[in-house]
CSV table of C-alpha atoms in Angstrom, one decimal:
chain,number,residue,atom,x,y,z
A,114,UNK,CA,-9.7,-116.2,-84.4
A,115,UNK,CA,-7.2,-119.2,-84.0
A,116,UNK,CA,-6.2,-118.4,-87.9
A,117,UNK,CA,-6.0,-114.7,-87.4
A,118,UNK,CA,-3.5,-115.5,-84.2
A,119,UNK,CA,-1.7,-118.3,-86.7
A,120,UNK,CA,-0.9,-115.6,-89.1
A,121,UNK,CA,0.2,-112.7,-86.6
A,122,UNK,CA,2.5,-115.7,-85.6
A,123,UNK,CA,3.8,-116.5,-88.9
A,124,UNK,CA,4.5,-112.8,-89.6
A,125,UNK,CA,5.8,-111.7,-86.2
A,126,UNK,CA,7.2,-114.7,-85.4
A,127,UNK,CA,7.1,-118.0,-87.9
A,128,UNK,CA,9.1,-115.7,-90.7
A,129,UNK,CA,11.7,-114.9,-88.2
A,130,UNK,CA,12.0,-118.2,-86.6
A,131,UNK,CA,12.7,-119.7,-89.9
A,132,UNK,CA,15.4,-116.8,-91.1
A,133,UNK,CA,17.4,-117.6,-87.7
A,134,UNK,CA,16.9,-121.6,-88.2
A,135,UNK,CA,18.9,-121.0,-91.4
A,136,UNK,CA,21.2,-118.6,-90.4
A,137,UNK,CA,22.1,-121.1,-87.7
A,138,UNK,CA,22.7,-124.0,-89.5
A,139,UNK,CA,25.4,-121.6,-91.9
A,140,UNK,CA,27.4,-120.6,-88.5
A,141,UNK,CA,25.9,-116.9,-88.0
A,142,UNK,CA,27.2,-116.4,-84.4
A,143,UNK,CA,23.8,-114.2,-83.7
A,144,UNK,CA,21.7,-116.3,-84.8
A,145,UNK,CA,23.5,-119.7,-82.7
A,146,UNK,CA,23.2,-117.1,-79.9
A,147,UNK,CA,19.6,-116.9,-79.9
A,148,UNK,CA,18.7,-120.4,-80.3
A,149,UNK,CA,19.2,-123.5,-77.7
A,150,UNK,CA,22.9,-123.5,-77.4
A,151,UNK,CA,22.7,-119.5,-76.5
A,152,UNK,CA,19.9,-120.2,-73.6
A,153,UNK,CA,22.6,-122.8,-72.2
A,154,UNK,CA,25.5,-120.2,-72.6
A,155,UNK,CA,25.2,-116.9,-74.3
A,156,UNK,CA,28.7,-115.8,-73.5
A,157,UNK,CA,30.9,-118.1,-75.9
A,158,UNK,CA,29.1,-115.9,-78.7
A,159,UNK,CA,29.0,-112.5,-77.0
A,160,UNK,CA,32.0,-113.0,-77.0
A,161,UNK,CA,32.6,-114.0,-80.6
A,162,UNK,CA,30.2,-110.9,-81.9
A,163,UNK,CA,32.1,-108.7,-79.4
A,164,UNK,CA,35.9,-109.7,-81.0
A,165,UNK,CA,34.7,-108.5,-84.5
A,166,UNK,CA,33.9,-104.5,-83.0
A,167,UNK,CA,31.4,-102.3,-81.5
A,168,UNK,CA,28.6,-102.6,-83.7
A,169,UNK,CA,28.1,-105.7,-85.6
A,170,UNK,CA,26.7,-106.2,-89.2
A,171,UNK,CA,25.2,-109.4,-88.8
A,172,UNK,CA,22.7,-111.3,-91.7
A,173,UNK,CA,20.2,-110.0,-89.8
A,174,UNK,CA,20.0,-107.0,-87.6
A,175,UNK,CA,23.1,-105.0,-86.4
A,176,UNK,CA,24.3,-106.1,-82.7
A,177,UNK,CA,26.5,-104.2,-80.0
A,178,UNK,CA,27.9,-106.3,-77.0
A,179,UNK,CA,29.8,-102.7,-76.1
A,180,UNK,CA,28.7,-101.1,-72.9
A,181,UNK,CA,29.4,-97.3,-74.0
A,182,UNK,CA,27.4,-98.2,-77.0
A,183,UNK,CA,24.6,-100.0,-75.7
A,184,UNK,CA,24.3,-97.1,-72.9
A,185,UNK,CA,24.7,-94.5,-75.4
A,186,UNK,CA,21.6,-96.0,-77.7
A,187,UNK,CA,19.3,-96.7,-75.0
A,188,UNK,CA,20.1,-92.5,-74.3
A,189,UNK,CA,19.5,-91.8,-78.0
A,190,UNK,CA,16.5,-90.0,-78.8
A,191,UNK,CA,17.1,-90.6,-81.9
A,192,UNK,CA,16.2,-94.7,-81.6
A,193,UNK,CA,13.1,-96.1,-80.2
A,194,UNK,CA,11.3,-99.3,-79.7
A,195,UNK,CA,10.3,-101.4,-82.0
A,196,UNK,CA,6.3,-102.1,-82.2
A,197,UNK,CA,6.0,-105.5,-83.4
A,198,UNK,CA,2.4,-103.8,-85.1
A,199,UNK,CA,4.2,-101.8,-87.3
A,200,UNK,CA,5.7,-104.3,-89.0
A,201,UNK,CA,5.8,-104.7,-92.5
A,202,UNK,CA,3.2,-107.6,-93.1
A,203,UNK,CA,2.8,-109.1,-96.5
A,204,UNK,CA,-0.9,-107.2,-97.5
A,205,UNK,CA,-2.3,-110.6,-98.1
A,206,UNK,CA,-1.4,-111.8,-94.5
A,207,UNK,CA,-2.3,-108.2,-93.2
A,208,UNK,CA,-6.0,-108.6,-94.4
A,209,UNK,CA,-6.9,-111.5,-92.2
A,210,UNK,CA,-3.9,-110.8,-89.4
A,211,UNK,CA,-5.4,-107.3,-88.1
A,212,UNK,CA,-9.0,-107.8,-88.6
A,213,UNK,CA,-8.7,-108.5,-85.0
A,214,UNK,CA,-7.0,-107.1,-82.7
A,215,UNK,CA,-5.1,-109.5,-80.1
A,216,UNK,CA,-5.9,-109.4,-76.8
A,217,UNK,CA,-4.1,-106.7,-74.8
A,218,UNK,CA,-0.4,-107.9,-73.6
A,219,UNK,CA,3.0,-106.5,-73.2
A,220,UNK,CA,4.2,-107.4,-76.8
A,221,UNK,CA,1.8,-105.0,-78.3
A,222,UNK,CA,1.0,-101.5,-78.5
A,223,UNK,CA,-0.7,-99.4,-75.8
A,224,UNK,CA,1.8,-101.2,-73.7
A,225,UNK,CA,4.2,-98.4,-73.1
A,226,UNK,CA,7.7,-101.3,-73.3
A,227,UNK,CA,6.1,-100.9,-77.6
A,228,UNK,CA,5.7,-97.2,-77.3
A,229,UNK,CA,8.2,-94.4,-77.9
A,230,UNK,CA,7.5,-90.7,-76.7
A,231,UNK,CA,5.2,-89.2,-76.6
A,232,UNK,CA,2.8,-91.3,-75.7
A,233,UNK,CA,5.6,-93.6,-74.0
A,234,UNK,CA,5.5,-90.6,-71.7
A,235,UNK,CA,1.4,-90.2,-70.7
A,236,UNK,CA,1.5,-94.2,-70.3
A,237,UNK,CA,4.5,-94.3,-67.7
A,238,UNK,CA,3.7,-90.8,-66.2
A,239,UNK,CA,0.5,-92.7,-63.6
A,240,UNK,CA,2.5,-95.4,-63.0
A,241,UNK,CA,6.7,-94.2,-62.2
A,242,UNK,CA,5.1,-92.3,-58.6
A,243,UNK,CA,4.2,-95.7,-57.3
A,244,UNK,CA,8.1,-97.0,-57.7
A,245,UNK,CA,10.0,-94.0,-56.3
A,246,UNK,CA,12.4,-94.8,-53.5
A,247,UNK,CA,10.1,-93.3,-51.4
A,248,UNK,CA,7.1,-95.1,-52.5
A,249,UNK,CA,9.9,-98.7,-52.3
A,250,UNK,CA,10.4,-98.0,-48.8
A,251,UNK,CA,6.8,-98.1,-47.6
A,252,UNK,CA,6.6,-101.8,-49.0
A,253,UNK,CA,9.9,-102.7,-46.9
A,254,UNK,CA,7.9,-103.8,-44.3
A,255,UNK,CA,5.6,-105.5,-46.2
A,256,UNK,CA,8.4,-107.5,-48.0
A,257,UNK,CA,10.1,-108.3,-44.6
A,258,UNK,CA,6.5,-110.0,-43.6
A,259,UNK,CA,5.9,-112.1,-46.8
A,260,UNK,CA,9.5,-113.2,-46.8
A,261,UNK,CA,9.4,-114.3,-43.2
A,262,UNK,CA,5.8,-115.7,-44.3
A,263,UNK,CA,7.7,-118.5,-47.0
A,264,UNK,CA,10.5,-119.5,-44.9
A,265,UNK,CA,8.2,-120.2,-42.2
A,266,UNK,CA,6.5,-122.5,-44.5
A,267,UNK,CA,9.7,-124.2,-45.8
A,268,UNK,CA,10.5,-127.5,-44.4
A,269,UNK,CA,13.2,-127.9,-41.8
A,270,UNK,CA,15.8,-129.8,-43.2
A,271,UNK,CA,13.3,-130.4,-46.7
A,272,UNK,CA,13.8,-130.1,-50.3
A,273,UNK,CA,11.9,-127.2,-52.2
A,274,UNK,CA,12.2,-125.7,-55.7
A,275,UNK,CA,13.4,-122.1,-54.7
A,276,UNK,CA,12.2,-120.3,-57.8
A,277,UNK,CA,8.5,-121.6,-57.0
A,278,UNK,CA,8.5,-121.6,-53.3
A,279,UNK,CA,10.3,-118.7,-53.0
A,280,UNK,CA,12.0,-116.4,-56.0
A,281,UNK,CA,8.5,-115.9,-57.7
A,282,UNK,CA,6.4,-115.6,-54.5
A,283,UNK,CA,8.0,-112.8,-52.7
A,284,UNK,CA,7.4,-110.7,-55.9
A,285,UNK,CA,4.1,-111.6,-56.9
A,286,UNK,CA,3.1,-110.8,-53.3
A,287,UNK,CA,3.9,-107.3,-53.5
A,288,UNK,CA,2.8,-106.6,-57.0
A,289,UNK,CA,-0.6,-108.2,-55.9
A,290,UNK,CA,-0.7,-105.6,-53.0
A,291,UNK,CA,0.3,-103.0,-55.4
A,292,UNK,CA,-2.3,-103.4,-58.4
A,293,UNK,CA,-5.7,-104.5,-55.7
A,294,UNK,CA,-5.6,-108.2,-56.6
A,295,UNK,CA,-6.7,-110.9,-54.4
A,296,UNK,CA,-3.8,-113.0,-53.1
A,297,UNK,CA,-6.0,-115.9,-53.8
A,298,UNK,CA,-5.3,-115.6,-57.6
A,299,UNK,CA,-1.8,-115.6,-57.4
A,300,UNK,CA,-1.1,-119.3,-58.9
A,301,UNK,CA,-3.2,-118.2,-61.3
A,302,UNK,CA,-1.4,-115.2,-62.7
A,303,UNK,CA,2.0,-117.4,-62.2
A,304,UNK,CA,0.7,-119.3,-64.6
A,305,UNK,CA,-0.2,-116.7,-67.3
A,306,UNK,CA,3.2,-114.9,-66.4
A,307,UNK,CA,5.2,-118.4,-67.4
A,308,UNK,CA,2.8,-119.0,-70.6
A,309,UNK,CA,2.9,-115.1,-71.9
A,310,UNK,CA,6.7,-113.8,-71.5
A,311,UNK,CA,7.7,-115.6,-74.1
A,312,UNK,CA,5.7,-113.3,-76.2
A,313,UNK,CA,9.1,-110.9,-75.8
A,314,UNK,CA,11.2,-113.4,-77.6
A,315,UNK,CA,12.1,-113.3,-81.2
A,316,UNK,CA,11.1,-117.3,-83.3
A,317,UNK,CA,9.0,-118.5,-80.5
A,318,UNK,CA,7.1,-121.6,-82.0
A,319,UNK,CA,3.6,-121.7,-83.0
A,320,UNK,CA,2.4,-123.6,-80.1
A,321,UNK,CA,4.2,-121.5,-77.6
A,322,UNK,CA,2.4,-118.2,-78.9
A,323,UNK,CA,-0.4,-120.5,-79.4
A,324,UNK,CA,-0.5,-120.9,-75.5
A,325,UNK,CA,0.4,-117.7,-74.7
A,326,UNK,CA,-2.4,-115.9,-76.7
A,327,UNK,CA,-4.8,-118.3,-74.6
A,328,UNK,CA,-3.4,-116.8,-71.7
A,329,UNK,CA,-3.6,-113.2,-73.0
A,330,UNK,CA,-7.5,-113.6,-73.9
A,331,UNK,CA,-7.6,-115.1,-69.9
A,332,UNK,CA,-5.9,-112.5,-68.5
A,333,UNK,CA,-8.0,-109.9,-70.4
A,334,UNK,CA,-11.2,-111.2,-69.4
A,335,UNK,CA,-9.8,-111.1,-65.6
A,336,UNK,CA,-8.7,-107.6,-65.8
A,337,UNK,CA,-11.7,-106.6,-67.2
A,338,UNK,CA,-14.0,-107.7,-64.2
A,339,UNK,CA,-11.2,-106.5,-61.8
A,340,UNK,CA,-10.8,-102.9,-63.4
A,341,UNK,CA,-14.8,-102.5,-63.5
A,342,UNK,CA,-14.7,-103.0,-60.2
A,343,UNK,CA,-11.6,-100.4,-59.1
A,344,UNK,CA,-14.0,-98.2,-61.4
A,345,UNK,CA,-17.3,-98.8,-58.7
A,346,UNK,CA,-15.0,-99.2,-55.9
A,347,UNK,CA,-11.1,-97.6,-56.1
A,348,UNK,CA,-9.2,-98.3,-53.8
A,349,UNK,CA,-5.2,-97.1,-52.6
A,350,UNK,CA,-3.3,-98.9,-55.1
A,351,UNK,CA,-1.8,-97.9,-58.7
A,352,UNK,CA,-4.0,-99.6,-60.7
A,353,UNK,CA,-6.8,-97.5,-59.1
A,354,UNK,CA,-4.3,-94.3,-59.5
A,355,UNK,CA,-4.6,-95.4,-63.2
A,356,UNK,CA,-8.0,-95.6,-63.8
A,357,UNK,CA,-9.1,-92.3,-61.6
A,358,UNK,CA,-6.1,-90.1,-62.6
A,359,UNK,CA,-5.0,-90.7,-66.2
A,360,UNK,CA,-6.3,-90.7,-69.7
A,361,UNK,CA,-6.0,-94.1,-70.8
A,362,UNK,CA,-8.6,-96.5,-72.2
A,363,UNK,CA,-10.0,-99.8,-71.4
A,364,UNK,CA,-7.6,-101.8,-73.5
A,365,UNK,CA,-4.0,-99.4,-72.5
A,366,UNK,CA,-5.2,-100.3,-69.0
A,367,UNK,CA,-5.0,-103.7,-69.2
A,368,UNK,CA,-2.3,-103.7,-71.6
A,369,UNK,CA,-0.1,-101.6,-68.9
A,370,UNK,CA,-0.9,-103.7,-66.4
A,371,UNK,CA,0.4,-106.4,-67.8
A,372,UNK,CA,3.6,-104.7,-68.1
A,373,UNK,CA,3.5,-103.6,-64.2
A,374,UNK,CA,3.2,-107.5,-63.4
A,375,UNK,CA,6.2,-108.0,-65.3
A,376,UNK,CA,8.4,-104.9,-64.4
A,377,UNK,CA,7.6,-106.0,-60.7
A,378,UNK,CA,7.5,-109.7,-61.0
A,379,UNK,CA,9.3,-111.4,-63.9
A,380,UNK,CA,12.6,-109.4,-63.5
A,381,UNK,CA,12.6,-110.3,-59.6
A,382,UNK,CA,11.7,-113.5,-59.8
A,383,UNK,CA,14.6,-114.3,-62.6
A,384,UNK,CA,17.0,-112.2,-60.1
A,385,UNK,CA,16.6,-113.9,-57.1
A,386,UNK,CA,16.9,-117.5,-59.0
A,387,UNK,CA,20.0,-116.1,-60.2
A,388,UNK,CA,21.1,-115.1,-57.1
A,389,UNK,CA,20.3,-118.2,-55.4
A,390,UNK,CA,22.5,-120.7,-58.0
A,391,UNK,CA,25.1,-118.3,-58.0
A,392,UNK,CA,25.9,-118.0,-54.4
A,393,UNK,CA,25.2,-122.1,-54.0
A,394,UNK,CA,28.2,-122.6,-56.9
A,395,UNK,CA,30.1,-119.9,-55.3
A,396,UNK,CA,30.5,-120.3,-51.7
A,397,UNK,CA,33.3,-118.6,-50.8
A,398,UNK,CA,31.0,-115.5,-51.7
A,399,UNK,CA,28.6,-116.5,-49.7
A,400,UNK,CA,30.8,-116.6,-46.8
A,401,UNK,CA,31.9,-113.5,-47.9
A,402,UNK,CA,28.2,-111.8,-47.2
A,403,UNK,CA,27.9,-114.0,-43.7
A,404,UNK,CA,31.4,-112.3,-42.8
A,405,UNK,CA,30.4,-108.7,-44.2
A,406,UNK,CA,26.5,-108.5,-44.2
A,407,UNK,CA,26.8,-104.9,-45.4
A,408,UNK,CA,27.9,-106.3,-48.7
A,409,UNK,CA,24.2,-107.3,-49.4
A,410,UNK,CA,23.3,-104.3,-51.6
A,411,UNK,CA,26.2,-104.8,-53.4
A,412,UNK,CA,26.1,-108.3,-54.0
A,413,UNK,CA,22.7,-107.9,-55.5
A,414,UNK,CA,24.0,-105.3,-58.2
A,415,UNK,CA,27.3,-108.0,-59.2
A,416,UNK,CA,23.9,-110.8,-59.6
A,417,UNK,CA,22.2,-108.5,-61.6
A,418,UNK,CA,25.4,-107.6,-63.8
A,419,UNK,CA,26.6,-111.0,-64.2
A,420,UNK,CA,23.4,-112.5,-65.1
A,421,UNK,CA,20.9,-109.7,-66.4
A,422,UNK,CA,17.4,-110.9,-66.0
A,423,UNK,CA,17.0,-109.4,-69.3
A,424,UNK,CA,19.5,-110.5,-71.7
A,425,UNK,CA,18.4,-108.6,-74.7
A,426,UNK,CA,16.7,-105.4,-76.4
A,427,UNK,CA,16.5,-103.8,-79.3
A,428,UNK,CA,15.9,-100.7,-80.8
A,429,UNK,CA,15.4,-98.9,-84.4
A,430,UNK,CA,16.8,-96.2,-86.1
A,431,UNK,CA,13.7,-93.6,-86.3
A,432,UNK,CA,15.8,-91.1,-88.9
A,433,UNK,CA,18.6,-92.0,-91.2
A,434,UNK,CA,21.3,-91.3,-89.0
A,435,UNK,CA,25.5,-92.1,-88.4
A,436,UNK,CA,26.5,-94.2,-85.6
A,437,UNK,CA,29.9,-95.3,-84.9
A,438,UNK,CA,31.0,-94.3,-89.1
A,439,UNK,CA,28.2,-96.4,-90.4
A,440,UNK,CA,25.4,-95.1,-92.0
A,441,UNK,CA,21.9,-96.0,-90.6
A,442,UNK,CA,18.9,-96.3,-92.9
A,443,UNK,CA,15.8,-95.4,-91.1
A,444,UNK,CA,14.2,-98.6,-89.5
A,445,UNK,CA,17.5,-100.0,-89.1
A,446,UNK,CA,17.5,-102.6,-86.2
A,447,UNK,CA,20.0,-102.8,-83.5
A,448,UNK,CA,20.1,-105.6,-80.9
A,449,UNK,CA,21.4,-104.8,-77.7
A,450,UNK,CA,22.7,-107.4,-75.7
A,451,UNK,CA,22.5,-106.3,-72.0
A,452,UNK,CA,24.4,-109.2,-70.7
A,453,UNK,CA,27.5,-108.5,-73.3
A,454,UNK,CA,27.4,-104.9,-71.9
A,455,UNK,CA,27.5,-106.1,-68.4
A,456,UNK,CA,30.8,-108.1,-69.0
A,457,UNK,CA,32.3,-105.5,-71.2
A,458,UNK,CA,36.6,-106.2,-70.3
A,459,UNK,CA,36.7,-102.3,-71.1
A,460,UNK,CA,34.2,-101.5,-67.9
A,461,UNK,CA,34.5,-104.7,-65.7
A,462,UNK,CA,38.3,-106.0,-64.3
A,463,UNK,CA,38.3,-109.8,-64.7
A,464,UNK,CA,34.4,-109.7,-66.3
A,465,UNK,CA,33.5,-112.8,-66.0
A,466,UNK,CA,34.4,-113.9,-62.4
A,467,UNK,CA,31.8,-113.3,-59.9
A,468,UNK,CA,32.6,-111.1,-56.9
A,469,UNK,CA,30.2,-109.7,-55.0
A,470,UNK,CA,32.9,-107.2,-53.3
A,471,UNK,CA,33.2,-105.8,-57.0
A,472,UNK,CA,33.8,-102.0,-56.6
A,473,UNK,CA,31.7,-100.9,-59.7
A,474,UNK,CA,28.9,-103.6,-59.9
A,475,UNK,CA,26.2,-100.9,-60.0
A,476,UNK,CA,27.6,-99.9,-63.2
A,477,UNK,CA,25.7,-102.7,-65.3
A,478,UNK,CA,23.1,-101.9,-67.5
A,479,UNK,CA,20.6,-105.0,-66.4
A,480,UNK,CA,17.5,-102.2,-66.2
A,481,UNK,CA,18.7,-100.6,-69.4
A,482,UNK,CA,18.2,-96.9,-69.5
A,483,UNK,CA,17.3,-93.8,-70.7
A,484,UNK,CA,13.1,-93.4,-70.9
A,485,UNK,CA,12.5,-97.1,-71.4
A,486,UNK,CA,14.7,-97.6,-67.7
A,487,UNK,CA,13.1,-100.4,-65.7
A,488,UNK,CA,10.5,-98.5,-63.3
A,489,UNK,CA,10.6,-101.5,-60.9
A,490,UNK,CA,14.5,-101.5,-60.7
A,491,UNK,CA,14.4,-99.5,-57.1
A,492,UNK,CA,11.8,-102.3,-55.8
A,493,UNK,CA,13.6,-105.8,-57.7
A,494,UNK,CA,17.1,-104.4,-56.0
A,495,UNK,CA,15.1,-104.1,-52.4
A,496,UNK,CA,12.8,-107.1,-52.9
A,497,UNK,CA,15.9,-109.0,-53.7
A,498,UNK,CA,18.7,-107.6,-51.1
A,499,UNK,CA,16.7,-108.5,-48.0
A,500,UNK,CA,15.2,-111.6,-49.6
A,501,UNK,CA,18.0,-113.0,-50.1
A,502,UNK,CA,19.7,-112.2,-46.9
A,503,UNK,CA,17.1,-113.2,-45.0
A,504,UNK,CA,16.4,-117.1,-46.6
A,505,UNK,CA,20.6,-117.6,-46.3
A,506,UNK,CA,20.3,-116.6,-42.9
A,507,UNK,CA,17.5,-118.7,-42.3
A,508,UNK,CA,19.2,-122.1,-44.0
A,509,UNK,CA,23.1,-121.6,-44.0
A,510,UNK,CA,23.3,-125.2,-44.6
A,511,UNK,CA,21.4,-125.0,-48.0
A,512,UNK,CA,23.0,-127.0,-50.5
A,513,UNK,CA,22.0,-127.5,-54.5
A,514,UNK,CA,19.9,-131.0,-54.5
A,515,UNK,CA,20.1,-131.3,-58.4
A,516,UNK,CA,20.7,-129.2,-61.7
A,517,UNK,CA,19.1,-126.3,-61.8
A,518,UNK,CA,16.8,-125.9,-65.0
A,519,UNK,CA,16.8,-122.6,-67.4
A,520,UNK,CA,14.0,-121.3,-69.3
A,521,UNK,CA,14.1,-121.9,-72.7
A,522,UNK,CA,13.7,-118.6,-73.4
A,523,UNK,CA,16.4,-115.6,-73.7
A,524,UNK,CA,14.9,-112.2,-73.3
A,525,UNK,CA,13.5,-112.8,-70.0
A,526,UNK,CA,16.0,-115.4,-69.0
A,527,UNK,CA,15.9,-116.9,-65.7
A,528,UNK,CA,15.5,-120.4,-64.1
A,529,UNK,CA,12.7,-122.2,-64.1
A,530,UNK,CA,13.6,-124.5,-61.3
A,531,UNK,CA,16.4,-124.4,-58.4
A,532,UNK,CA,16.5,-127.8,-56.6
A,533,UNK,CA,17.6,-127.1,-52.9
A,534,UNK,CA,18.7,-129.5,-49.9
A,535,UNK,CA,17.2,-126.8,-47.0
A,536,UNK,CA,19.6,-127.8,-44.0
A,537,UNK,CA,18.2,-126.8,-40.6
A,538,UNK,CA,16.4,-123.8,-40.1
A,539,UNK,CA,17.8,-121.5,-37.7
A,540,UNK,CA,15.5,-117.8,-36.6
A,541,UNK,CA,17.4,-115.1,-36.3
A,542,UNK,CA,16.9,-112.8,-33.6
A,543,UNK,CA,18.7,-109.6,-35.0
A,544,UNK,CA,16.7,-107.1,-37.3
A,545,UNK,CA,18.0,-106.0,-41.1
């Protein structure tokens, strides 16, 4: 099995992380971008790709920083997703590779983020209902309670790590609640969720896919206990919904449900740590928000354009087609950078200042769009706005106690720690 995973990693992963090795050391902006010095900062080389036009031949795939474009892609029926199983492995490789099957995950097909319609459609169809605004605003009280739950349990006047005492905890709460789990599991499935994402990346290392595939295979043989017994026993939740009321099998179950975790926990998580750095190194917006709480809502759109959780996507030409006078082969790959759309000069005044007053914030594209839009987007935007509210509130005198750290990864790109100085606590009487 190990060999079988080595080789999906050398084709899927190993060629590619070589190709942008090279490119990288011969100055290809793209490539630069998508190694270390783009996990530090990214926008020195958005910036660079975006200077030379709309859409970008580079050695490698074609890439657009350009909001209009990016939008206008995403909305393209005529692109979809690319499954990393359709592509083109070396026979030899392909022999031993696919004899088995890897274990379900959101990198692979059934999960619906490698799917195009229509079967993109019959796996997202069970699972949208339970993220309407309507279905969001029955969890409100339910956030309010787990947040109030993890600043109780903060230390007066401590020092915590906000991203895992707080950014990845309100989220993983509610998702739990959602899917059936047992809250007692929940270290358990922050640590798969830290080993597996980087499965989304593009050149992750052997030993990093290594670990996450061990996680996968863990996850899997979780799920599979936990969905036999939703099968004897359903209960309220969408995982149940999923099992009872649509067509999928075993293995799109647990594929899709490990897309759920991450549409409603990896995106919120990498939000809220955002949000939580941002505000610290701006405080005059911060005092902004305690002078003009209404601003809340908005402030969480400006977090979410200025520092996408997702940074990237991509998507492939499915015909021959023209696209900005350039003729597109079929299979042609474009990368979309989400953050270069979000700081487009031609969309956003002054792009890259923060301002949480900004009158168009909620014109980013940080949940991407068209049929692949994030179904957790309405639940991130509330898990975040009272959240957020709520912990600043709690400790006004919070203060940075060290360097945050990034992730060394860029499609799901968030921190992995955010060192805070607490300050007194102070419990607030009035209601949100």
């Amino acid at each position: 099995m190990t060999l079988q995973y080595w080789l999906r990693w050398l084709s899927l992963q190993g060629v590619p992380r070589l190709v942008l090795r090279v490119q990288s050391r011969r100055g290809d902006t793209f490539a630069r971008m998508m190694g270390p010095e783009g996990i530090r900062d990214p926008h020195p080389y958005i910036e660079q790709i975006r200077a030379q036009g709309k859409l970008v031949k580079t050695p490698l795939p074609w890439v657009t920083c350009d909001h209009s474009l990016v939008r206008t892609i995403l909305r393209d029926n005529r692109f979809g997703v690319r499954s990393s199983a359709r592509i083109e492995i070396p026979k030899v490789l392909a022999k031993f590779a696919n004899r088995m099957p890897p274990p379900a995950n959101p990198a692979d097909p059934p999960a619906m983020l490698r799917m195009n319609p229509p079967e993109h459609t019959t796996m997202r169809r069970p699972v949208v209902s339970a993220f309407t605004p309507r279905a969001v605003e029955k969890l409100r009280e339910r956030v309010e309670t787990v947040t109030e739950e993890l600043l109780d349990a903060m230390p007066s006047d401590g020092s915590v790590d906000m991203v895992e005492a707080f950014a990845s905890r309100v989220p993983i709460a509610i998702i739990f609640e959602m899917l059936g789990l047992p809250r007692a599991d929940m270290g358990q499935f922050l640590f798969w969720g830290e080993e597996m994402t980087p499965m989304l990346d593009v050149g992750i290392s052997w030993s990093k896919y290594h670990r996450a595939m061990r996680s996968a295979r863990q996850l899997n043989d979780y799920l599979d206990r936990h969905i036999e017994r939703l099968r004897r026993e359903p209960g309220e939740d969408v995982l149940s919904n999923m099992i009872t009321g649509s067509q999928l099998d075993h293995y799109a179950l647990k594929a899709n449900t490990s897309i759920i975790i991450g549409a409603g926990f990896e995106t919120t998580a990498n939000l809220i740590g955002h949000a939580i750095t941002l505000l610290l190194n701006h405080p005059e917006q911060l005092d902004r928000l305690r002078a003009e709480p209404e601003l809340w809502p908005n402030a969480v759109e400006e977090v979410l354009r200025y520092e996408p959780p997702v940074f990237i996507t991509a998507r492939s030409a499915l015909t021959e087609l023209e696209l900005e006078g350039v003729q597109l082969p079929q299979g042609a790959m474009i990368m979309l950078s989400l953050a270069g759309a979000n700081r487009d000069p031609a969309v956003f005044d002054d792009p890259h200042r923060f301002d949480v007053t900004r009158p168009n914030a909620n014109e980013h594209l940080a949940f991407s769009s068209g049929v692949h839009a994030c179904f957790g987007a309405n639940l991130a935007r509330m898990e975040a706005g009272y959240a957020l509210r709520a912990m600043f509130e709690r400790f006004p005198d919070m203060r940075p106690a060290g360097p945050p750290r990034l992730r060394q990864q860029l499609t799901f790109r968030g921190y992995a720690q955010v060192p805070v100085r607490l300050g007194p606590a102070v419990h607030a009487t009035s209601s949100h």
